[in-house]
CSV table of C-alpha atoms in Angstrom, one decimal:
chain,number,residue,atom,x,y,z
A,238,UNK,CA,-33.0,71.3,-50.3
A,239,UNK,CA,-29.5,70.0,-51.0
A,240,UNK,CA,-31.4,67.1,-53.2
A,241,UNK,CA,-33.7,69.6,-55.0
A,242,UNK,CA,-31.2,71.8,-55.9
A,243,UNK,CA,-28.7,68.6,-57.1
A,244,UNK,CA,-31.4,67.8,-59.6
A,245,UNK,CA,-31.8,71.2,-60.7
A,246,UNK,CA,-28.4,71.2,-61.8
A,247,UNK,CA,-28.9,68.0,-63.7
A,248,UNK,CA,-32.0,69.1,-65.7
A,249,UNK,CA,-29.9,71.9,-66.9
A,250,UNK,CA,-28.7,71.0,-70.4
A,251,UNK,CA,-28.7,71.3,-74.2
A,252,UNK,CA,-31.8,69.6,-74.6
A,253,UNK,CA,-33.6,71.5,-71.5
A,254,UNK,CA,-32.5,74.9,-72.3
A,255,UNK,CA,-35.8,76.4,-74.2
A,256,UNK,CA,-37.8,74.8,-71.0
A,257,UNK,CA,-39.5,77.4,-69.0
A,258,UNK,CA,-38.2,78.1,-65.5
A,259,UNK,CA,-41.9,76.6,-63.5
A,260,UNK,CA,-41.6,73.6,-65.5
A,261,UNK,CA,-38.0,72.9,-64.6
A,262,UNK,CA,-38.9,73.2,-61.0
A,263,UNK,CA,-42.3,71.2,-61.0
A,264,UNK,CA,-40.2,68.0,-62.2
A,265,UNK,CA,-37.6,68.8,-59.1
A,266,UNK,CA,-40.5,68.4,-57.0
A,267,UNK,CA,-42.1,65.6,-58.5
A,268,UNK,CA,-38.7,64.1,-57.8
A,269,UNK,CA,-37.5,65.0,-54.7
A,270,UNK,CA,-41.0,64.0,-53.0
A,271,UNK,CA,-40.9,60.1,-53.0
A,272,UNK,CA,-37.1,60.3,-51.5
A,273,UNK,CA,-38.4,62.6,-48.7
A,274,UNK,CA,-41.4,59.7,-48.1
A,275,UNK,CA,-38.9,57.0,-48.4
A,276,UNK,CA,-36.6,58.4,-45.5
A,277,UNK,CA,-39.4,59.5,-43.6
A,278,UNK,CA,-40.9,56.0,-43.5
A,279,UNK,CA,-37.2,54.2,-42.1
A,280,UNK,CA,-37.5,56.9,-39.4
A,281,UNK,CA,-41.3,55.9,-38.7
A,282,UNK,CA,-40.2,52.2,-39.4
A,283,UNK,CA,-37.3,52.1,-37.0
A,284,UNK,CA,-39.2,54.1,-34.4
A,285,UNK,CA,-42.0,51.2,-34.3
A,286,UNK,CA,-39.7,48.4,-34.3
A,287,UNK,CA,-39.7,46.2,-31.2
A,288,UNK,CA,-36.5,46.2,-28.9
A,289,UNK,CA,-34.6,42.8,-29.0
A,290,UNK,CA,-35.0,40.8,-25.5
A,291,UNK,CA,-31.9,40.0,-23.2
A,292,UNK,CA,-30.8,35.9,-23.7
A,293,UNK,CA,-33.0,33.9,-20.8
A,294,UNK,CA,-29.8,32.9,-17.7
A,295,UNK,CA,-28.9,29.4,-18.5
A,296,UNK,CA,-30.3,26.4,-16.3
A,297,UNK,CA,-27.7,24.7,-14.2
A,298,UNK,CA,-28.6,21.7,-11.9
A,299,UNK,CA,-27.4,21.9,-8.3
A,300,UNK,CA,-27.9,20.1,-4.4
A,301,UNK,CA,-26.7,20.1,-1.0
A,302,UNK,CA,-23.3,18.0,-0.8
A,303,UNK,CA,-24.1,14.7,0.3
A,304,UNK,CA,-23.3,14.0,3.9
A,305,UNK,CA,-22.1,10.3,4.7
A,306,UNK,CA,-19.5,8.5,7.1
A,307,UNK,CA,-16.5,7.7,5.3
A,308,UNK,CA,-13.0,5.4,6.2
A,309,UNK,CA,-9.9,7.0,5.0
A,310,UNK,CA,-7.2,5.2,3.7
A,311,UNK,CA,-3.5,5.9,2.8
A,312,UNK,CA,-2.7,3.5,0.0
A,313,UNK,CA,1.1,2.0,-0.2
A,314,UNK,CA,3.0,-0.1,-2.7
A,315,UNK,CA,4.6,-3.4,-0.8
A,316,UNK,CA,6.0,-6.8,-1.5
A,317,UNK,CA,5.4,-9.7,0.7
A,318,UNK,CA,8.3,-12.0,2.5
A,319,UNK,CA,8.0,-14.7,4.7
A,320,UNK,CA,7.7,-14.4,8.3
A,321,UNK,CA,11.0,-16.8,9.0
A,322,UNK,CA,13.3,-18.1,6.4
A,323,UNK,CA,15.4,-20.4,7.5
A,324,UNK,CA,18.5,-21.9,5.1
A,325,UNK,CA,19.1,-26.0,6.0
A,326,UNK,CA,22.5,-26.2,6.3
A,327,UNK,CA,24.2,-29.8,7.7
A,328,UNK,CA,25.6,-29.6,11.2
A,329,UNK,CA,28.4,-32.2,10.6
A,330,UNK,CA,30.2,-33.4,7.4
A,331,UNK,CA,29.4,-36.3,5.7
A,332,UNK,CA,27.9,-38.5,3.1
A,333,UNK,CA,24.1,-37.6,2.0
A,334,UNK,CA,22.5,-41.6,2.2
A,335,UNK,CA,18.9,-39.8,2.4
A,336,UNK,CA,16.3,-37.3,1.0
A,337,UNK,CA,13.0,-37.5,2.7
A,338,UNK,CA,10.9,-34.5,1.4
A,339,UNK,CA,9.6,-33.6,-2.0
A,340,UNK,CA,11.0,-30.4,-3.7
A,341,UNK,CA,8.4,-27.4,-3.1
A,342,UNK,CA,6.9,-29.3,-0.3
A,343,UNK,CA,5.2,-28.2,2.9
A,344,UNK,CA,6.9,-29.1,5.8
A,345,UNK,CA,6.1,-29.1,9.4
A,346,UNK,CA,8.2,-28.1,12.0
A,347,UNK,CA,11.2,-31.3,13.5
A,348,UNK,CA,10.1,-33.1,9.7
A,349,UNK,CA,13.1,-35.1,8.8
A,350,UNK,CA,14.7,-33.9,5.4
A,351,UNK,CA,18.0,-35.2,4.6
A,352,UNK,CA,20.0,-38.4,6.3
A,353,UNK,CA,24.2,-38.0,6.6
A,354,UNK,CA,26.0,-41.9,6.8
A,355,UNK,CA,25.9,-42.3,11.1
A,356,UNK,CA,28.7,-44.6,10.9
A,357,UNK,CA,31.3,-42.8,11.6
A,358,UNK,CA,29.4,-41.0,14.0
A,359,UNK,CA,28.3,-43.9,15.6
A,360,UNK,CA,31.4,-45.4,15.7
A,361,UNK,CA,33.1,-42.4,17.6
A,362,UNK,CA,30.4,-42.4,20.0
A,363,UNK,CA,30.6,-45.7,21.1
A,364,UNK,CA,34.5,-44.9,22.1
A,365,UNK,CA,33.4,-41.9,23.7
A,366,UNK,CA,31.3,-44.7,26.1
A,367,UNK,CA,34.3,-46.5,26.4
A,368,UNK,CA,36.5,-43.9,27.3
A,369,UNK,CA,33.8,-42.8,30.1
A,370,UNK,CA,33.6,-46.1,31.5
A,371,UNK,CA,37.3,-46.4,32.0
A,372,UNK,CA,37.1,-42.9,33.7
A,373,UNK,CA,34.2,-44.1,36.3
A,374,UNK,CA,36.5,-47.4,36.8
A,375,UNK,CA,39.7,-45.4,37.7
A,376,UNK,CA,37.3,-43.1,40.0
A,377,UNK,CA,35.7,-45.6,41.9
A,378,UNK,CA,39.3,-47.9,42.1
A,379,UNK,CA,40.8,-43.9,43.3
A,380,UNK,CA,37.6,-43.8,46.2
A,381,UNK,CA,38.2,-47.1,46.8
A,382,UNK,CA,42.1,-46.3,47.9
A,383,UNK,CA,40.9,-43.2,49.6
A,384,UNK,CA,38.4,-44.9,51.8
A,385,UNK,CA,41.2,-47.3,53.1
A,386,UNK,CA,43.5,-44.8,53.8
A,387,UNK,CA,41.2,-42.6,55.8
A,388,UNK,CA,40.5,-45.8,58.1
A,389,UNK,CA,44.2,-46.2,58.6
A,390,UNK,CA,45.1,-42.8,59.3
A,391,UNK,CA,43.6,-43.0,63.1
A,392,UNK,CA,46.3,-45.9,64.1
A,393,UNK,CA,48.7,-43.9,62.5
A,394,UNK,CA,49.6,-46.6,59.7
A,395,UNK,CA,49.6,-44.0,56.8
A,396,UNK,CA,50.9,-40.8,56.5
A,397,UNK,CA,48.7,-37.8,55.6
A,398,UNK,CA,50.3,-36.7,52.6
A,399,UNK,CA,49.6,-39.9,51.5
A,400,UNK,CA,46.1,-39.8,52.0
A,401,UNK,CA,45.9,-36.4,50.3
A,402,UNK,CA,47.3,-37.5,47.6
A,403,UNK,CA,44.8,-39.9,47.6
A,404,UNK,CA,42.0,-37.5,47.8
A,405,UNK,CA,43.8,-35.6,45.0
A,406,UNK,CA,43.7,-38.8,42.6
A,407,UNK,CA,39.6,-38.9,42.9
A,408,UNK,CA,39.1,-35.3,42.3
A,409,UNK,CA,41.5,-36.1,38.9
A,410,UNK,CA,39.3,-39.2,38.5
A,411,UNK,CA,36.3,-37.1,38.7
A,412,UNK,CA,37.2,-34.8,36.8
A,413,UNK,CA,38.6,-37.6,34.2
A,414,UNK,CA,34.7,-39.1,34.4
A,415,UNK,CA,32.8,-35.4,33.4
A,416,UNK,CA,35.3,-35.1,30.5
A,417,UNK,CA,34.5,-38.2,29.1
A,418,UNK,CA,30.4,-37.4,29.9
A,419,UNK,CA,30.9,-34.7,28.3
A,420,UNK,CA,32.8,-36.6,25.5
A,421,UNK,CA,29.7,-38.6,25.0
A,422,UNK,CA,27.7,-36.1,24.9
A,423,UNK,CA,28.9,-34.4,22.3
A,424,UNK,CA,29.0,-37.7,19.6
A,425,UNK,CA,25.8,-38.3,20.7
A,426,UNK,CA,24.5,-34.8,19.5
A,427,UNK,CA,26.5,-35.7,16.2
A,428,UNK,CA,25.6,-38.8,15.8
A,429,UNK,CA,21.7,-37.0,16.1
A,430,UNK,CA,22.7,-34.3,13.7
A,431,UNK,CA,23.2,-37.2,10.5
A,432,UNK,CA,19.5,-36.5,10.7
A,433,UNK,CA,18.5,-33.5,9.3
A,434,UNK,CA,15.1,-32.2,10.3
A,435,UNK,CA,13.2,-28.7,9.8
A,436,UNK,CA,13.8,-26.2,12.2
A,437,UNK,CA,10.3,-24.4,11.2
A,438,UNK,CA,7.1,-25.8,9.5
A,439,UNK,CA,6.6,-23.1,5.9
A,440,UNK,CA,7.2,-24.6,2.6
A,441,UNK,CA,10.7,-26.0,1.5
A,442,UNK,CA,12.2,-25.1,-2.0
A,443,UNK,CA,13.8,-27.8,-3.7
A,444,UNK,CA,16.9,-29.8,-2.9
A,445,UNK,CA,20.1,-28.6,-3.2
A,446,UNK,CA,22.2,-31.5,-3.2
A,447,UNK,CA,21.1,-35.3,-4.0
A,448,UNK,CA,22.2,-38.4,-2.4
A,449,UNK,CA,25.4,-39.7,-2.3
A,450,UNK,CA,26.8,-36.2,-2.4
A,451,UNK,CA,29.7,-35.5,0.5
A,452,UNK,CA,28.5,-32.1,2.3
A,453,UNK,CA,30.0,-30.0,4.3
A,454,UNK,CA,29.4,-28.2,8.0
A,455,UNK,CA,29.4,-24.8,9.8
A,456,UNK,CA,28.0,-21.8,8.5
A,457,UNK,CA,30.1,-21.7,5.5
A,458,UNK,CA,29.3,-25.0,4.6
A,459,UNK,CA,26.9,-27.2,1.9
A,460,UNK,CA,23.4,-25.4,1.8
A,461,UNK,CA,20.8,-28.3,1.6
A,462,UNK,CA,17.4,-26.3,0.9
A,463,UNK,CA,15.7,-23.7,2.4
A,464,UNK,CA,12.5,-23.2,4.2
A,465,UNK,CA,9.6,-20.4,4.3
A,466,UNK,CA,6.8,-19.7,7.2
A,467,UNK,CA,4.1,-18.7,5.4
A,468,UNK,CA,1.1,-18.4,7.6
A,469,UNK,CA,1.5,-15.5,9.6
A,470,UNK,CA,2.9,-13.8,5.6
A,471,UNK,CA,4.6,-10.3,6.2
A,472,UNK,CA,3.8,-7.3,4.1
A,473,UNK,CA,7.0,-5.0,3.6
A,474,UNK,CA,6.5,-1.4,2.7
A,475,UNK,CA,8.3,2.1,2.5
A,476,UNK,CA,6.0,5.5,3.4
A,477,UNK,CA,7.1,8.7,3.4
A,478,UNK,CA,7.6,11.2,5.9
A,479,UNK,CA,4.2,12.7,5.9
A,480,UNK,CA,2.2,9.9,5.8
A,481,UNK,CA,4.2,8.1,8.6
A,482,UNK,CA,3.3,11.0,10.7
A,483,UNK,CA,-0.2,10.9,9.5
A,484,UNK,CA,-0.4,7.1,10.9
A,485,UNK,CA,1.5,8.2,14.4
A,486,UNK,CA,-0.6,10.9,15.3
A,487,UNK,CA,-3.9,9.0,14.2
A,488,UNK,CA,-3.1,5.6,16.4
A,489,UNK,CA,-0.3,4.2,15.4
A,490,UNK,CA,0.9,0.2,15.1
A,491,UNK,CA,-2.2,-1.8,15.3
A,492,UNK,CA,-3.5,-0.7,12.7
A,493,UNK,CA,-6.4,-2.1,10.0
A,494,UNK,CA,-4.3,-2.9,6.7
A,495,UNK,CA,-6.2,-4.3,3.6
A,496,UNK,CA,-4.5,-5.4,0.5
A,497,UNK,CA,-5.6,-6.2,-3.2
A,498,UNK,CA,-2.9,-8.1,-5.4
A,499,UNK,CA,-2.2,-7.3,-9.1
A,500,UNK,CA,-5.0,-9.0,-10.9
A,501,UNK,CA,-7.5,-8.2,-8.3
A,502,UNK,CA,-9.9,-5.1,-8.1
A,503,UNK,CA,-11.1,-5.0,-4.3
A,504,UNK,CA,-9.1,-5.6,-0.8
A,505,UNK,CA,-9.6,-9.0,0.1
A,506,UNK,CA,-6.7,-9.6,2.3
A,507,UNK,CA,-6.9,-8.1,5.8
A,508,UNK,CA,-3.9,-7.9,8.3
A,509,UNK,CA,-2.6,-5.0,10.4
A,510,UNK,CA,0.7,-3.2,11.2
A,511,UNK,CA,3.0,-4.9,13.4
A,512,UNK,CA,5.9,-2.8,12.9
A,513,UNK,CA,7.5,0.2,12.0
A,514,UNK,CA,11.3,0.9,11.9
A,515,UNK,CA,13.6,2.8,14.6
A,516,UNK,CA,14.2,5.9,12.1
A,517,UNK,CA,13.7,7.3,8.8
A,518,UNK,CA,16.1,6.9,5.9
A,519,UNK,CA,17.6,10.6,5.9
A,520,UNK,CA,18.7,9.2,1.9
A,521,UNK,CA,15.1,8.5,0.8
A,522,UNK,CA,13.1,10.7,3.7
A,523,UNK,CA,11.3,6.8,3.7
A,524,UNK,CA,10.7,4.4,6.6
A,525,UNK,CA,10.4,0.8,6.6
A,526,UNK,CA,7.3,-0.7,7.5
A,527,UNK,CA,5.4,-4.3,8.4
A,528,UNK,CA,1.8,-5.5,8.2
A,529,UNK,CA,1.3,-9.1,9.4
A,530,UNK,CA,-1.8,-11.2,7.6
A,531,UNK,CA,-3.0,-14.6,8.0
A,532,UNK,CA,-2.4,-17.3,5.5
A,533,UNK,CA,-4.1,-20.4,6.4
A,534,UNK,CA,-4.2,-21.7,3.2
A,535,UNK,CA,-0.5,-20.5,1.7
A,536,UNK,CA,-1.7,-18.6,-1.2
A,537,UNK,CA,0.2,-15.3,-0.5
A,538,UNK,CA,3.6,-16.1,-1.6
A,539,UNK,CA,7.1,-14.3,-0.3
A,540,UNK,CA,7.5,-12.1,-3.6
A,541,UNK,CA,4.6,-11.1,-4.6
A,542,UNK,CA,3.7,-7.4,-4.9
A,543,UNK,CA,0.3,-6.0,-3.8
A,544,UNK,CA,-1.3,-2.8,-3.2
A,545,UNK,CA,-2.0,-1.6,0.5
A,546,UNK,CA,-4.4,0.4,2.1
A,547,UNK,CA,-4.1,2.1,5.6
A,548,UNK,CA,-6.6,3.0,8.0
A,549,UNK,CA,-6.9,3.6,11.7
A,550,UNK,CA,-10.4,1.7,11.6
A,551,UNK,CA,-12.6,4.2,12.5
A,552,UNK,CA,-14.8,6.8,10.6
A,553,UNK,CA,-15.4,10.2,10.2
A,554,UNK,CA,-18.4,12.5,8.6
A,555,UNK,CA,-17.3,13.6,5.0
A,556,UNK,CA,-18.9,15.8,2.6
A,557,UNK,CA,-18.7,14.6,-1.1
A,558,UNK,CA,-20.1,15.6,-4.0
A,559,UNK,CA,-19.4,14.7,-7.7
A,560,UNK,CA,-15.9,14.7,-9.2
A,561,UNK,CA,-17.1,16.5,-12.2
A,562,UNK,CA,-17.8,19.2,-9.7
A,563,UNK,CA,-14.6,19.5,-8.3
A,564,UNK,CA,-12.5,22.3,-10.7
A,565,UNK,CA,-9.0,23.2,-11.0
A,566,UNK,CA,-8.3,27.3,-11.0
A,567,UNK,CA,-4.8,27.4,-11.4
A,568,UNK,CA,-3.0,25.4,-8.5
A,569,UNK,CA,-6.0,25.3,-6.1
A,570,UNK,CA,-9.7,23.3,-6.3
A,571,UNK,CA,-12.7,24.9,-6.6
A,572,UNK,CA,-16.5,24.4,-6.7
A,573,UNK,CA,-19.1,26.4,-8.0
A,574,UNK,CA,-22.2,27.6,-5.9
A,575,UNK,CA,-25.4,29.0,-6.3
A,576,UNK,CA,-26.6,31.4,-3.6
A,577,UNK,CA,-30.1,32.4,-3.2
A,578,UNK,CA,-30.5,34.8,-5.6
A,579,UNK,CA,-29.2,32.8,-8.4
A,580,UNK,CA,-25.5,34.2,-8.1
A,581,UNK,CA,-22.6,31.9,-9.1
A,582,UNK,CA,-19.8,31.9,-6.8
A,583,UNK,CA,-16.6,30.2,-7.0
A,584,UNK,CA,-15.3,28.3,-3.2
A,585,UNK,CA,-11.9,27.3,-3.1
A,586,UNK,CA,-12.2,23.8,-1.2
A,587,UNK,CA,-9.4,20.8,0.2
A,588,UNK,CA,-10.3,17.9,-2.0
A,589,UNK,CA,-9.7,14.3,-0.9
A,590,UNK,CA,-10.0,11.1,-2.2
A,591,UNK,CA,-12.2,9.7,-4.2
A,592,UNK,CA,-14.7,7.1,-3.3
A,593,UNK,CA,-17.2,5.6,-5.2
A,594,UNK,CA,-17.8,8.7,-7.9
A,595,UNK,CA,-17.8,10.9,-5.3
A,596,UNK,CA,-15.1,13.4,-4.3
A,597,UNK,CA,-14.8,14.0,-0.1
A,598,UNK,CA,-14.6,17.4,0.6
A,599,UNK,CA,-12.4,17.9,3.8
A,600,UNK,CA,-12.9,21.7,3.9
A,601,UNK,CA,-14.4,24.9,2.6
A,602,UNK,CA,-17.6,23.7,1.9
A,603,UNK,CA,-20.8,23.5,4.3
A,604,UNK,CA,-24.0,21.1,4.1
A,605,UNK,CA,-25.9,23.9,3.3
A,606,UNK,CA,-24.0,25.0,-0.1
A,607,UNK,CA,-26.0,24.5,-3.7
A,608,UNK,CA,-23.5,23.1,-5.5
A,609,UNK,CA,-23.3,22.6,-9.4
A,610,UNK,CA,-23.6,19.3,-10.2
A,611,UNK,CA,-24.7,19.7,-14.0
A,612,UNK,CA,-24.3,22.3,-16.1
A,613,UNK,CA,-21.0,23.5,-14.9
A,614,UNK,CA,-20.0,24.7,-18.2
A,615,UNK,CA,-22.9,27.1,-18.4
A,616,UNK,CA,-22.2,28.8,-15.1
A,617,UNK,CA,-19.9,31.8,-14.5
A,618,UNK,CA,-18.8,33.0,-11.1
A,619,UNK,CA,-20.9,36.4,-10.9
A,620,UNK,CA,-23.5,35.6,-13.7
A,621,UNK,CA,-27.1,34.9,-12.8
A,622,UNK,CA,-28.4,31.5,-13.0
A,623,UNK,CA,-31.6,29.2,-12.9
A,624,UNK,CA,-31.2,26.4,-11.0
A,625,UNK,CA,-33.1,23.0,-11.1
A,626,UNK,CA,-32.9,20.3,-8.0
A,627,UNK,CA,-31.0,17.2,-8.1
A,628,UNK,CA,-29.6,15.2,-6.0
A,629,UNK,CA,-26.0,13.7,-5.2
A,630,UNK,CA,-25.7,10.2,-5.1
A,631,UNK,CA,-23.0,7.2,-4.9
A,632,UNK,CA,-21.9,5.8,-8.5
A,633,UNK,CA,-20.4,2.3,-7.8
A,634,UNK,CA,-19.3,0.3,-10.8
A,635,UNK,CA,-21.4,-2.5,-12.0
A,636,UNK,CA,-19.0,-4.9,-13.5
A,637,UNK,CA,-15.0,-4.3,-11.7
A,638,UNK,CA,-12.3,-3.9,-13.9
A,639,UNK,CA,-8.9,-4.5,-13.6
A,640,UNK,CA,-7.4,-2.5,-11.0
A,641,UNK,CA,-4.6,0.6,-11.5
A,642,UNK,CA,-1.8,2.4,-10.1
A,643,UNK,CA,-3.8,3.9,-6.7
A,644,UNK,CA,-3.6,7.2,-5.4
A,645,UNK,CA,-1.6,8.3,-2.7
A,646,UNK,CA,-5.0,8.2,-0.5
A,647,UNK,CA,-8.4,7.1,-0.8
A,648,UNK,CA,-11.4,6.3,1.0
A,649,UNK,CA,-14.3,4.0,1.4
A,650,UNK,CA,-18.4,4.4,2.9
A,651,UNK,CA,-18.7,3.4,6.0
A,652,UNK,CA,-21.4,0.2,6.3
C-alpha cells in the first residue's frame, strides 16, 4: 500500500495534471503488481530451498598400543683410563748404558726396559762379600776360643768371667756376620736394580731419557717412561643422584654396561660395573663411578670418551606407540583416544624412552586404548571422529647414521 501510494505521488505532475483520477490509478497497479510477484517469489524461493548439510567428522587412523618386552637403559657420558698406570722410575742412581723397548711398545709384565752401569754396583757388592767373610772368620775363630774355655773350666784352669766374656765375643761375632748378610744383601738388590724391568705388562709410552744420560733415584727422582694395563680397560663416569638411586634399588654393582665410541652408531663394547664410590659429591650432587670391559686386542685407549648405557639385564613389558602420538599440553604428555562411540579424549601419560620409533609408555595408558596414530591434527578432544584400523609397528633405520648426544635414558626390544 506504502508502494502504491509512493507512485501515486510521483505520477502527480505538470504534465499529468489533466489525467483523469481511474487512469492515474490503473498505471499504479500496473506497477505495483510485478514488485508484489517478485517478493512473493524470494519468499516461495527461499521456502523451497534445501537446508545445507553438517561437514562429514574427519577420519583419523588409530590401534591398540603395541605390547612388547623392552630393556631399559640409563645412558652416561664417560672417559676410559687404564686399569694400572704405573710410572718407571730407577731404583738407584746411575749411568743409563741401555734401552731395550721400542717407544709405544707393548710390554709384558718383568720385560727388561732400561740398563744403569753395574759397576759400581758390582764393585760394592763384592766388598760387602768380603766384609761377611771376615765376619764368619772372627765368629768361628770367637767359637773356637769359647769351646776351649768351656773344656777348661771343669779343672778349674780358667776363670768364669773369662769364659763369659768369651761367650759375649761370639754373640758380637754373630751379630758382626748378620750385618754383613745383610750388607750383601742389600748390594745384591742394587746391583739387580741396574736392570730396569716392567712392573706390569700394558703398553709403554716412549722413553724419557736416552742412553748415556745420568738418572737419578727415589720417588722424586728421573722418570724413565711409563706404562698402561689395557686389557681389563676402565670406564670412568659421574651420575647423578637420581639415577644412582635408580641403579641401587634395581640391582646394584654387577651390572650390564654397553658402550658405543664417538664415530660409532650401536653399542658394541660390553663390560659391567665394578664400582661405585663411598659417597656423593655434596658440590656437584654427582658420584663417581666404574665399568670394567675386556680389551684383548688394545683398541680402547685410556682417554677416549664414549657413550654408556646402563641396565640391570633384565626386561620388562612396555607399552609403546608412535612418537608422533605422544603430545605436549603445557608441561605434561598426552595422547589422544578414541572411545567407542567415536569420542576424542585426551590421557595424560609418563613417557619414556624412545626405542626404535616407538615411544614406551610407563603409565596412563592400557592395551585396550585406540590410540591416534594418524590424523592427529584432525582430532579434538570432545569432537566426534571416524576411525580407520592400523596398526603400530617398530621403525628401525635402514642405513645408521652417525650417532648424537643421547638422552638421559633409553631403551631397547628385548630379542
Amino acid at each position: 500500500m506504502n508502494m502504491i501510494t509512493e507512485i501515486k505521488a510521483d505520477d502527480v505532475g505538470t504534465s499529468d495534471a489533466a489525467q483523469p483520477n481511474s487512469t492515474r490509478w490503473r498505471k499504479a497497479a500496473w506497477i505495483g503488481i510485478p514488485a508484489a510477484v517478485l517478493l512473493g517469489g524470494l519468499v516461495v524461493a527461499n521456502k523451497d530451498e534445501p537446508a545445507v548439510p553438517p561437514p562429514a567428522a574427519p577420519t583419523v587412523t588409530v590401534a591398540a598400543p603395541l605390547v612388547r618386552q623392552v630393556t631399559e637403559w640409563d645412558d652416561y657420558v664417560g672417559r676410559f683410563e687404564a686399569s694400572q698406570t704405573v710410572e718407571v722410575r730407577p731404583r738407584v742412581s746411575g749411568q743409563i748404558t741401555g734401552i731395550h723397548f721400542a717407544d709405544g711398545q707393548v710390554v709384558r709384565k718383568g720385560q727388561l726396559l732400561f740398563t744403569i752401569d753395574p759397576r759400581p754396583f758390582a764393585a760394592a757388592l763384592a766388598e760387602a762379600r768380603a766384609g761377611l767373610a771376615s765376619a764368619q772368620s772372627d765368629l768361628s775363630l770367637a767359637r773356637a776360643d769359647l769351646s776351649r774355655a768351656e773344656s777348661l773350666i771343669a779343672d778349674q784352669a780358667v776363670s768364669k768371667s773369662e769364659v763369659d766374656r768369651l761367650r759375649a765375643r761370639v754373640q758380637a761375632a754373630s751379630a758382626a756376620v748378620a750385618a754383613a748378610q745383610a750388607r750383601v744383601r742389600s748390594r745384591a738388590l742394587d746391583m739387580e736394580f741396574t736392570r730396569i724391568r716392567a712392573p706390569i705388562g700394558g703398553r709403554a709410552s716412549d722413553r724419557r731419557v736416552d742412553a748415556g744420560n745420568l738418572v737419578a733415584a727415589g720417588d722424586a727422582g728421573s722418570l724413565l717412561t711409563t706404562i698402561n694395563a689395557l686389557d681389563p680397560i676402565h670406564f670412568s663416569f659421574d651420575a647423578s643422584e637420581a639415577l644412582f638411586l635408580k641403579a641401587k634399588r634395581e640391582q646394584g654393582s654387577g651390572q650390564v654396561a654397553e658402550i658405543r665410541l664417538q664415530d660409532e652408531s650401536d653399542y658394541r663394547w660390553k663390560g659391567r660395573l665394578d664400582f661405585t664410590d663411598n659417597g656423593i659429591d655434596p658440590r656437584s650432587g654427582s658420584i663417581r663411578g666404574r665399568a670394567v670391559l675386556a680389551n684383548p686386542n688394545l683398541f680402547l685407549t685410556p682417554g677416549m670418551f664414549g657413550n654408556m648405557r646402563l641396565g640391570s639385564g633384565g626386561t620388562v613389558s612396555a607399552l609403546l606407540v608412535p612418537d608422533a602420538a605422544v603430545r605436549t599440553d603445557q608441561a605434561r604428555k598426552v595422547v589422544l583416544v578414541v572411545g567407542r562411540d567415536g569420542t576424542v579424549a585426551s590421557k595424560p601419560v609418563t613417557a619414556g624412552p624412545l626405542v626404535d620409533g616407538l615411544r614406551v609408555i610407563r603409565g596412563g595408558l592400557s592395551p585396550q586404548d585406540r590410540v591416534v596414530i594418524a590424523g592427529t591434527q584432525l582430532a579434538q578432544p570432545g569432537a566426534k571422529v571416524q576411525v580407520r584400523f592400523g596398526r603400530v609397528e617398530p621403525v628401525r633405520s635402514q642405513s645408521p647414521s652417525m650417532p648424537t648426544t643421547p638422552a638421559a635414558a633409553q631403551a631397547t626390544l628385548a630379542p
